[in-house]
Coordinates of C-alpha atoms and ligand atoms in Angstrom, one line a residue:
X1 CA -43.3 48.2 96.7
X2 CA -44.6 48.5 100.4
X3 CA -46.3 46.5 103.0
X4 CA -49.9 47.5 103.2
X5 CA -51.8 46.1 106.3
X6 CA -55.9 45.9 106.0
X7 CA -57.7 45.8 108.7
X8 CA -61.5 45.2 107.2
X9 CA -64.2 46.0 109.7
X10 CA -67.9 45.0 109.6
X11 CA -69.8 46.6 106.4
X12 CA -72.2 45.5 102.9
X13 CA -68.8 47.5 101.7
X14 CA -66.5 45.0 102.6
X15 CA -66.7 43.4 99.5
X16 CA -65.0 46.5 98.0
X17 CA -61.8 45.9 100.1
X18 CA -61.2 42.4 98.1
X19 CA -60.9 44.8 94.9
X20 CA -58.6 47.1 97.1
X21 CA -56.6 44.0 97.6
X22 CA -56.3 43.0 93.9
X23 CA -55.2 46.3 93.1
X24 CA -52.5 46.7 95.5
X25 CA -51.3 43.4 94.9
X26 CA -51.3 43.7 91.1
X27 CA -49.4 47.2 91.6
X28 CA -46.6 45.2 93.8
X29 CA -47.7 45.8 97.2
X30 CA -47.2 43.1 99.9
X31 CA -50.5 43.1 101.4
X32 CA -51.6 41.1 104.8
X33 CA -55.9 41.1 105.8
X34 CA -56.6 41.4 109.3
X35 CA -60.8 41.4 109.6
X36 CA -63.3 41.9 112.8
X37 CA -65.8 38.8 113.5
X38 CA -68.4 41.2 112.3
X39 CA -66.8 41.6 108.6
X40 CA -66.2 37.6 108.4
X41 CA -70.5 38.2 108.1
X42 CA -69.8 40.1 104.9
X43 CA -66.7 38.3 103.4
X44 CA -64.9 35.7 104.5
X45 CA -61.2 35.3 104.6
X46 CA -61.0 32.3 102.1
X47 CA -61.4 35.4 99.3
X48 CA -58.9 37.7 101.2
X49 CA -56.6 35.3 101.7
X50 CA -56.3 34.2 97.9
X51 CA -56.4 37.5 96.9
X52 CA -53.8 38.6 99.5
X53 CA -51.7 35.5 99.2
X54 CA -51.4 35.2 102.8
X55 CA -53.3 33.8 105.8
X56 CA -55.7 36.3 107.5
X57 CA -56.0 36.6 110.7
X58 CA -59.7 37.2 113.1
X59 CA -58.1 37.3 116.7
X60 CA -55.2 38.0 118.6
X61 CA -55.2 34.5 120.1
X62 CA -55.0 33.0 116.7
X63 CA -51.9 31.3 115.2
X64 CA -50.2 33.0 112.1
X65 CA -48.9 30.3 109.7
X66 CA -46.7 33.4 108.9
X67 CA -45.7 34.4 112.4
X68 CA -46.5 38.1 111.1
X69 CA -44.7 38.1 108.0
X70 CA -45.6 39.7 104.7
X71 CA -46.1 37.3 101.4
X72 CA -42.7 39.5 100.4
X73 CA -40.8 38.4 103.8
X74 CA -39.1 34.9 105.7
X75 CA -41.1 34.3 108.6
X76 CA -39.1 34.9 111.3
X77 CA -38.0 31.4 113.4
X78 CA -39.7 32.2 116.4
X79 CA -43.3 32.5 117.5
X80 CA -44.1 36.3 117.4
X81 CA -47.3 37.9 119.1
X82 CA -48.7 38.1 115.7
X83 CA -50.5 41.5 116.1
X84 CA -47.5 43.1 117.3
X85 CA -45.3 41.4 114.6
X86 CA -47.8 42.2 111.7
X87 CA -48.0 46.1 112.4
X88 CA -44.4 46.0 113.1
X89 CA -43.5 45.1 109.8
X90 CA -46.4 47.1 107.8
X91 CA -45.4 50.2 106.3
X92 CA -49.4 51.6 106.5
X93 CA -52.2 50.7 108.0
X94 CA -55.3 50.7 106.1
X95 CA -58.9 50.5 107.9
X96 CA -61.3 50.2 105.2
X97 CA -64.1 49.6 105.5
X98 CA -64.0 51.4 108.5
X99 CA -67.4 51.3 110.7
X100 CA -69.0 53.3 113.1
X101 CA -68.9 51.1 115.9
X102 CA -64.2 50.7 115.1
X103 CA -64.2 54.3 114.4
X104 CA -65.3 55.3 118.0
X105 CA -63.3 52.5 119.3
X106 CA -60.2 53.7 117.5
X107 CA -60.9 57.3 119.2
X108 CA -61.7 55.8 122.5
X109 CA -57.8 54.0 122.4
X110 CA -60.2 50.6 122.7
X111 CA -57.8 47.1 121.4
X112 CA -60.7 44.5 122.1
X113 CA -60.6 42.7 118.8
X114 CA -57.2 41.9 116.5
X115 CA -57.8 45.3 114.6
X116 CA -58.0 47.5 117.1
X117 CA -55.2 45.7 119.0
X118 CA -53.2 46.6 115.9
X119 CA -54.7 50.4 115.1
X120 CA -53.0 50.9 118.8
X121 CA -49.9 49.7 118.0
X122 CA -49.2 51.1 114.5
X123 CA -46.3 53.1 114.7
X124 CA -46.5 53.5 110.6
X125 CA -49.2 55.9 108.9
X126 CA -52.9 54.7 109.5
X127 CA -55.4 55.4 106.7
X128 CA -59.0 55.3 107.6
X129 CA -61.8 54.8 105.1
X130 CA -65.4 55.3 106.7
X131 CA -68.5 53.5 105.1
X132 CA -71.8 53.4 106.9
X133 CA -75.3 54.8 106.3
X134 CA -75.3 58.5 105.9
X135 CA -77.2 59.4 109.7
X136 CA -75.0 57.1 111.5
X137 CA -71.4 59.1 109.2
X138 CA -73.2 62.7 110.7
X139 CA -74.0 61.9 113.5
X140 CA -72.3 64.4 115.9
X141 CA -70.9 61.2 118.0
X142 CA -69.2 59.9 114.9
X143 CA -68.3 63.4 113.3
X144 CA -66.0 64.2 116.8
X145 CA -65.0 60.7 116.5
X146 CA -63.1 61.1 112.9
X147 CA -62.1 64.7 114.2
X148 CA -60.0 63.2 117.5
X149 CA -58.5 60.6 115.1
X150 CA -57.7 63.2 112.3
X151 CA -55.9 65.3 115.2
X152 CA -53.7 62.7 115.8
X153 CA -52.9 62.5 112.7
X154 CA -54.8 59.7 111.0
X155 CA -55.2 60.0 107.2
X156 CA -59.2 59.7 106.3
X157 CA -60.6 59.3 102.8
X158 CA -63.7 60.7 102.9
X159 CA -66.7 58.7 101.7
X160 CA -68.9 59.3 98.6
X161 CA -72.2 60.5 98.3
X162 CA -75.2 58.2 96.6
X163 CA -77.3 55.3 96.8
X164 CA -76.4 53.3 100.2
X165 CA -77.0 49.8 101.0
X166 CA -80.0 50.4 103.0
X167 CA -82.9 50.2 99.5
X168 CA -83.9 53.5 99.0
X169 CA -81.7 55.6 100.6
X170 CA -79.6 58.3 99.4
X171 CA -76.4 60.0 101.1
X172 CA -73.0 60.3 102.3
X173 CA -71.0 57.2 103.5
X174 CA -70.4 54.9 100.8
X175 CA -66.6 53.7 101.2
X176 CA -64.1 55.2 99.2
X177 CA -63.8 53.4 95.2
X178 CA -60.7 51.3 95.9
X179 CA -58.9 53.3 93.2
X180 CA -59.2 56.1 95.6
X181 CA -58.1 54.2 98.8
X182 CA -54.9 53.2 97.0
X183 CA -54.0 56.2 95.8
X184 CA -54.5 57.7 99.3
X185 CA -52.3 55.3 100.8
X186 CA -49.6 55.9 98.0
X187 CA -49.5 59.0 98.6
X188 CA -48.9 58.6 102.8
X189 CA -46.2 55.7 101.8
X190 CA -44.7 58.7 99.5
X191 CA -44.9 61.5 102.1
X192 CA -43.5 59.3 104.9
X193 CA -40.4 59.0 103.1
X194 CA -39.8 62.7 103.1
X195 CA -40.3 63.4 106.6
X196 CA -37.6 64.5 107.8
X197 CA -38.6 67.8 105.3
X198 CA -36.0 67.6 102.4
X199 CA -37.2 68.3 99.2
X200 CA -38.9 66.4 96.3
X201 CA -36.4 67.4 93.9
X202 CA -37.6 69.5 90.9
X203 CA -41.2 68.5 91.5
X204 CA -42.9 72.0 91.3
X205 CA -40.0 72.9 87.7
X206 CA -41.1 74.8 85.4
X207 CA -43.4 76.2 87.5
X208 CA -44.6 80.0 88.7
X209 CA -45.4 80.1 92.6
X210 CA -46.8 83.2 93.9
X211 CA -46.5 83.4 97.3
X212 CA -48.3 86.1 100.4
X213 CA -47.0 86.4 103.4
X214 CA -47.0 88.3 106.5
X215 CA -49.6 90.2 108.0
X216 CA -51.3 93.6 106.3
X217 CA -51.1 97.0 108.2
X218 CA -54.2 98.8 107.9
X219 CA -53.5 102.7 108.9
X220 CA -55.5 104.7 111.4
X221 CA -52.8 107.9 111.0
X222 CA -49.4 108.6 110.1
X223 CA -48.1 106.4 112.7
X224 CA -50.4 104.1 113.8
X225 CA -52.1 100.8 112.5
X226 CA -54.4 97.9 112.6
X227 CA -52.2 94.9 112.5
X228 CA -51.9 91.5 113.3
X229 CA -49.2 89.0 114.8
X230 CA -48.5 87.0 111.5
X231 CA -44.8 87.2 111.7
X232 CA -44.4 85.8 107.8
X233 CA -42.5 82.6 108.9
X234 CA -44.9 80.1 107.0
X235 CA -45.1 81.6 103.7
X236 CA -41.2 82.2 103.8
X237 CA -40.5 78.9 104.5
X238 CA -43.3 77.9 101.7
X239 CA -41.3 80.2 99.3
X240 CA -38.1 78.5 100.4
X241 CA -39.3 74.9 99.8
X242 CA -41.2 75.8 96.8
X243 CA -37.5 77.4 95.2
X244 CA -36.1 73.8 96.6
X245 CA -38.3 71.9 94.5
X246 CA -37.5 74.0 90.8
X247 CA -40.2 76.8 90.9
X248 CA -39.5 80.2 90.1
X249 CA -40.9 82.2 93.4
X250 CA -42.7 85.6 93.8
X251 CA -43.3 86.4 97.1
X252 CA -45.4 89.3 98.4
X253 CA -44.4 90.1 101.8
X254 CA -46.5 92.2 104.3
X255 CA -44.5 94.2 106.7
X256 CA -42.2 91.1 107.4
X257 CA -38.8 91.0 109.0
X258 CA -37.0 87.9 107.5
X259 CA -34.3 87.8 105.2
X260 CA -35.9 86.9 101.5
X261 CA -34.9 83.0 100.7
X262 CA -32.1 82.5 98.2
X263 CA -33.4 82.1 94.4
X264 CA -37.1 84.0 95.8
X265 CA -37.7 87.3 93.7
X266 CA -39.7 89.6 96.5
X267 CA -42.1 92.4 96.7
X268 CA -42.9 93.8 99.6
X269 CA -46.3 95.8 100.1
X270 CA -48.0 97.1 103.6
X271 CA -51.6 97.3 103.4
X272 CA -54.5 95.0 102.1
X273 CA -54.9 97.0 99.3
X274 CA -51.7 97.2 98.2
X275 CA -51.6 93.5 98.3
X276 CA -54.4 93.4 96.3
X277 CA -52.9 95.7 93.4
X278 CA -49.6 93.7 93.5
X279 CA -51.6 89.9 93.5
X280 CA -53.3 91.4 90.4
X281 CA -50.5 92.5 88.4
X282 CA -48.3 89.2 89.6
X283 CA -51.8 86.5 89.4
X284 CA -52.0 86.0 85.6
X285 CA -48.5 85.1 85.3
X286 CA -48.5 82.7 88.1
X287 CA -49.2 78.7 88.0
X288 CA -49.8 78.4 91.7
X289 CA -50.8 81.1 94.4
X290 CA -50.0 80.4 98.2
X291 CA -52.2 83.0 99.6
X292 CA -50.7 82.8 103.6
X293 CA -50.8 86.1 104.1
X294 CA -53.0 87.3 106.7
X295 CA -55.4 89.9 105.1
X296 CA -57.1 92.3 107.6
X297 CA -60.7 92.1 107.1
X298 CA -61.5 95.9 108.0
X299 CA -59.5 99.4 107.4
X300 CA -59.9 102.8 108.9
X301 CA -62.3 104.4 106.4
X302 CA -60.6 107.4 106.6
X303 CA -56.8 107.4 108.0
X304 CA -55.7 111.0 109.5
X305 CA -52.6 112.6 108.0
X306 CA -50.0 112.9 110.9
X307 CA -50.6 111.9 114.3
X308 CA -54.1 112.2 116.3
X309 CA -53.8 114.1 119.1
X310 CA -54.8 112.4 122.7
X311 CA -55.5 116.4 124.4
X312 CA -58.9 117.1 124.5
X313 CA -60.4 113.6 123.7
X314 CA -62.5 111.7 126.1
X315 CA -62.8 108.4 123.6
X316 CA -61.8 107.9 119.7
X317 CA -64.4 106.2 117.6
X318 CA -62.3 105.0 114.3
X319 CA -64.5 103.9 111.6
X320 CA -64.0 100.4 109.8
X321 CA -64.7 99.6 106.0
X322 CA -64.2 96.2 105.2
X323 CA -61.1 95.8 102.5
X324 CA -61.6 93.6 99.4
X325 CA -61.6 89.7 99.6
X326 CA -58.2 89.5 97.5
X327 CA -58.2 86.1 96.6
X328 CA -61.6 85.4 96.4
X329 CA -61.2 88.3 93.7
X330 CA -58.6 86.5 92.2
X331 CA -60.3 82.9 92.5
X332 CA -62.8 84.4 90.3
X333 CA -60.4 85.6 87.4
X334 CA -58.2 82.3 87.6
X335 CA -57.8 80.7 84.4
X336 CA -57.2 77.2 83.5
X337 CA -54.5 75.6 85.1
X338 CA -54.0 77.6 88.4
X339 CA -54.2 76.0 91.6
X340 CA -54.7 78.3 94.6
X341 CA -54.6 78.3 97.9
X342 CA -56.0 79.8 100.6
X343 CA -54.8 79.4 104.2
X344 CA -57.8 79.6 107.4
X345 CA -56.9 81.0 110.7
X346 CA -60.2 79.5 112.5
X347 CA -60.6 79.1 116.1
X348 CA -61.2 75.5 118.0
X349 CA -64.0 73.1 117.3
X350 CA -65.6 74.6 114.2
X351 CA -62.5 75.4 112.3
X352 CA -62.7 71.9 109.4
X353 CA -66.1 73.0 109.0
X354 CA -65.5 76.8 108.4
X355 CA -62.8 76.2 106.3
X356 CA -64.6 73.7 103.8
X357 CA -66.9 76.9 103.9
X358 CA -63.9 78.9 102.5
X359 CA -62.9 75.9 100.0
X360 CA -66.3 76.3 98.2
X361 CA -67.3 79.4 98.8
X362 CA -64.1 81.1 97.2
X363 CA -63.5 78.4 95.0
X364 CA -60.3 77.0 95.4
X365 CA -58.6 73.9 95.2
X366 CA -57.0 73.7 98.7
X367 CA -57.1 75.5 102.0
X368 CA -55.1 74.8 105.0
X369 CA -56.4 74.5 107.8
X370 CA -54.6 76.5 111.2
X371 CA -56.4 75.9 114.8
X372 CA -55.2 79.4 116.3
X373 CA -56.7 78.4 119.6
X374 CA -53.6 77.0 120.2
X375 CA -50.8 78.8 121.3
X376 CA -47.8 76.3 120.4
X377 CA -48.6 76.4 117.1
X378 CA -49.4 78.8 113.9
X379 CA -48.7 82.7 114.5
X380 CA -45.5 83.8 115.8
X381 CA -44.2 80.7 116.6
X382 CA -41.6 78.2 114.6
X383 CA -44.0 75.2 114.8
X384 CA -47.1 74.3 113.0
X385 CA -49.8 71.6 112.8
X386 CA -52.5 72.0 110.0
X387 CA -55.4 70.2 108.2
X388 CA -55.4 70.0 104.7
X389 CA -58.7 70.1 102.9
X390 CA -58.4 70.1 99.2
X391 CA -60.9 69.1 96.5
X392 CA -60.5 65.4 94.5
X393 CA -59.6 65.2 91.3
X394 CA -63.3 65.3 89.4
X395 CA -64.0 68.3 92.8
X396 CA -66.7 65.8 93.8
X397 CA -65.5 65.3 97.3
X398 CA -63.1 67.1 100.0
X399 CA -60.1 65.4 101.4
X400 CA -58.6 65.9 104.7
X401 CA -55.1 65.1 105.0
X402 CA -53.6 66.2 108.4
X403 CA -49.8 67.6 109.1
X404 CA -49.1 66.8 112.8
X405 CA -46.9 69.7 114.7
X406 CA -43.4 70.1 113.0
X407 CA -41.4 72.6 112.3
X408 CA -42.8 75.1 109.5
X409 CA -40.2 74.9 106.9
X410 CA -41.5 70.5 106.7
X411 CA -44.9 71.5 106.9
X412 CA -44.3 73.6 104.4
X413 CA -43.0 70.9 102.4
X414 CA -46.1 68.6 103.6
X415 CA -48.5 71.3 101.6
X416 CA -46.5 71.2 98.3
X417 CA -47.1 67.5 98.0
X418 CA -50.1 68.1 98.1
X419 CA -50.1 70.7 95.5
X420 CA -48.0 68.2 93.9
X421 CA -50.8 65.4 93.9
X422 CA -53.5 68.0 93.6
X423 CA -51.9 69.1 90.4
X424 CA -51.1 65.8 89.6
X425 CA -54.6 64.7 89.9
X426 CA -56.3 67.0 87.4
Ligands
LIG1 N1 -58.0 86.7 102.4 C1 -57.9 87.6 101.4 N2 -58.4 88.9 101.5 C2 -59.0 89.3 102.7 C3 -59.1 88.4 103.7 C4 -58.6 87.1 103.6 O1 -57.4 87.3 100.3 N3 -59.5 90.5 102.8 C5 -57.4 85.4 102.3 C6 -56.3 85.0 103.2 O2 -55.0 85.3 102.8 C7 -56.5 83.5 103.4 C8 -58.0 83.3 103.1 O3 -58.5 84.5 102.5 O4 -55.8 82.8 102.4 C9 -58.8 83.1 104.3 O5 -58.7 84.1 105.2 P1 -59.6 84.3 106.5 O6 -59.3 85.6 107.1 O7 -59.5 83.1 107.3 O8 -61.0 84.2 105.8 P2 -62.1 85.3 105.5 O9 -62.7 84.9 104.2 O10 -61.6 86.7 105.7 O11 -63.2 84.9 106.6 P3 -63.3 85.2 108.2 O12 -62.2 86.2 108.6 O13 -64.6 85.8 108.4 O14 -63.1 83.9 108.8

């Protein structure tokens, strides 16, 4: 049982929040209903507040009968700020339906109305569900809006595609099914109570893990090579936590220096190719692949035997062949069952949209999400901060779920819940 605050902003799609608020009641949430004067248009909160059990509140000025209390809680016996009092005690904050015009607010750091007032001082996880008309959810104004929020680390449940409100119309931004929106915020109730990175235990037994890791050496003679900075820390500390949690682990490691994770059985290969022949032989067997190894794109297309001589030699041209897409090879041979993932080193502002590229395009169920722009985070360092995109249950929709910077070994543990649901799911 938790405490689930809704803040319910101004949307035809409000009316979907009331069922939102049966079924977290009926599952044994506390739940308390802020609104915006804009919803109260919509719904009013006569039906939130029999539904919730509870008094709903419009405006910060306004008196809580329940001094910020949840229907599971004594009011306390003074006269709390009620905004303050009611995020206080909420264990999540959900903001569905979540408009354009809160969205940017929320972005901005704006607290002119009761729900953004409490949006700024949520200290528990937020969960955002969008619903608008289709042009308003792409427009670029509202797409960097839900991109600044997921950066800090706001849980969005992506809309659904379809008829809209407006007759006629077609597209993306109809809010979330409320079967969706409660299952998103049970899951950030359930991943907030491992934070501090310890395991879930025995929740991947029984299970095959193949893991990559490291970076592939590509040679250009006998002593030289095309590398990259991938140190292996992040799929060793994946292998490490997926052990923790009851699977049995392969890992293929790429020219990395780390001591191999007690319980991990390990293989260690150098170049993309031999990666590829060792994910082949190990892939059939295995329930889940982790594919964080970083796989150079290119090879010498002929590397020398010994060591090429710099005497003589104004320039050296080396010619490139690109190597095999390994696991979009093996996405294509996967059988019933598997869940794989891939992992996307992208660069800045483009990087959610070329990874749902990767998603779809190789077919997988998950694909975390690394901005190397960044130099605290990602390669070579002991820190990480990733989007997760992975694919719904039916693989109508993509959801983002976002990791904020923490050490890799609980980040680590962040992506196997989310195996964990994902598998969970199908
Ligand atoms: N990958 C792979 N084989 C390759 C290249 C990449 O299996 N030859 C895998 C990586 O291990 C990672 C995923 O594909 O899990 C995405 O890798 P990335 O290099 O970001 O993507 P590419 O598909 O190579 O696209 P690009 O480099 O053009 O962004």
């Amino acid at each position: 049982m938790s405490r689930i605050l809704l803040g319910v902003s101004g949307g035809i799609a409000a009316y979907k929040a009331l069922e939102l608020v049966r079924l977290a009641t009926a599952a044994g949430h506390a739940v308390r209903v802020v609104q915006t004067p804009a919803s109260r248009r919509f719904v009013g909160e006569a039906s939130f507040a029999a539904l919730s059990g509870a008094p709903v509140l419009v405006s910060e000025f306004q008196r809580d009968p329940a001094r910020g209390s949840f229907p599971d809680q004594a009011p306390p016996t003074h006269e709390p700020l009620s905004h303050l009092e009611l995020v206080a005690n909420a264990d999540l904050y959900l903001i569905a339906p979540a408009s354009a015009n809160t969205i940017a607010k929320l972005a901005a750091g704006l607290a002119d109305n009761l729900l953004s007032s409490c949006a700024l001082a949520a200290t528990c996880p937020v969960v955002l569900a969008p619903a608008m008309n289709s042009h308003m959810y792409e427009h670029p104004a509202t797409v960097a809006n839900l991109e600044t929020l997921i950066a800090r680390g706001v849980h969005v449940v992506e809309p659904g595609t379809g008829r809209l409100a407006s007759r006629g119309e077609e597209g993306v931004g109809r809010l979330a099914e409320p079967e969706r929106l409660l299952a998103a915020c049970e899951a950030a109730l359930a991943e907030r109570t491992r934070t501090d990175g310890a395991a879930t235990p025995d929740g991947l037994k029984g299970l095959r893990v193949l893991v990559t890791a490291g970076g592939t050496r590509e040679p250009i003679d006998s002593v030289r090579f095309i590398g990259n900075s991938s140190s292996g820390r992040m799929g060793f500390a994946l292998a490490q936590a997926a052990r923790e949690r009851g699977a049995e682990v392969m890992l293929l490691a790429a020219n990395v220096a780390l001591p191999t994770p007690t319980g991990v059985a390990r293989r260690d290969v150098v170049t993309a190719g031999e990666l590829a022949l060792a994910c082949e032989d190990e892939f059939p067997r295995c329930d889940v692949l982790l594919m964080v190894a970083a796989v150079a794109d290119f090879a010498p297309a002929s590397p020398q035997q010994g060591k090429i001589k710099k005497s003589g030699r104004a320039r050296l041209e080396l010619v490139l062949e690109p190597t095999a897409d390994v696991l979009g090879g093996l996405a294509a041979h996967r059988r019933d069952g598997q869940t794989l993932v891939g992992f996307a080193a992208e660069h800045g502002e483009r990087a959610l949209d070329a990874a749902r590229g990767k998603l779809t395009g190789k077919g997988l169920d998950a694909v975390v999400v690394n901005d190397i722009s960044r130099r605290d985070i990602g390669f070579d360092v002991e820190a990480n901060e990733v989007t997760i995109l992975s694919t719904s249950g039916d693989r109508s929709q993509i959801e983002h779920h976002h990791v904020p910077r923490a050490a890799k070994k609980q980040v680590a543990h962040a992506i196997l819940d989310s195996v964990e649901r994902l598998r969970a799911s199908r």
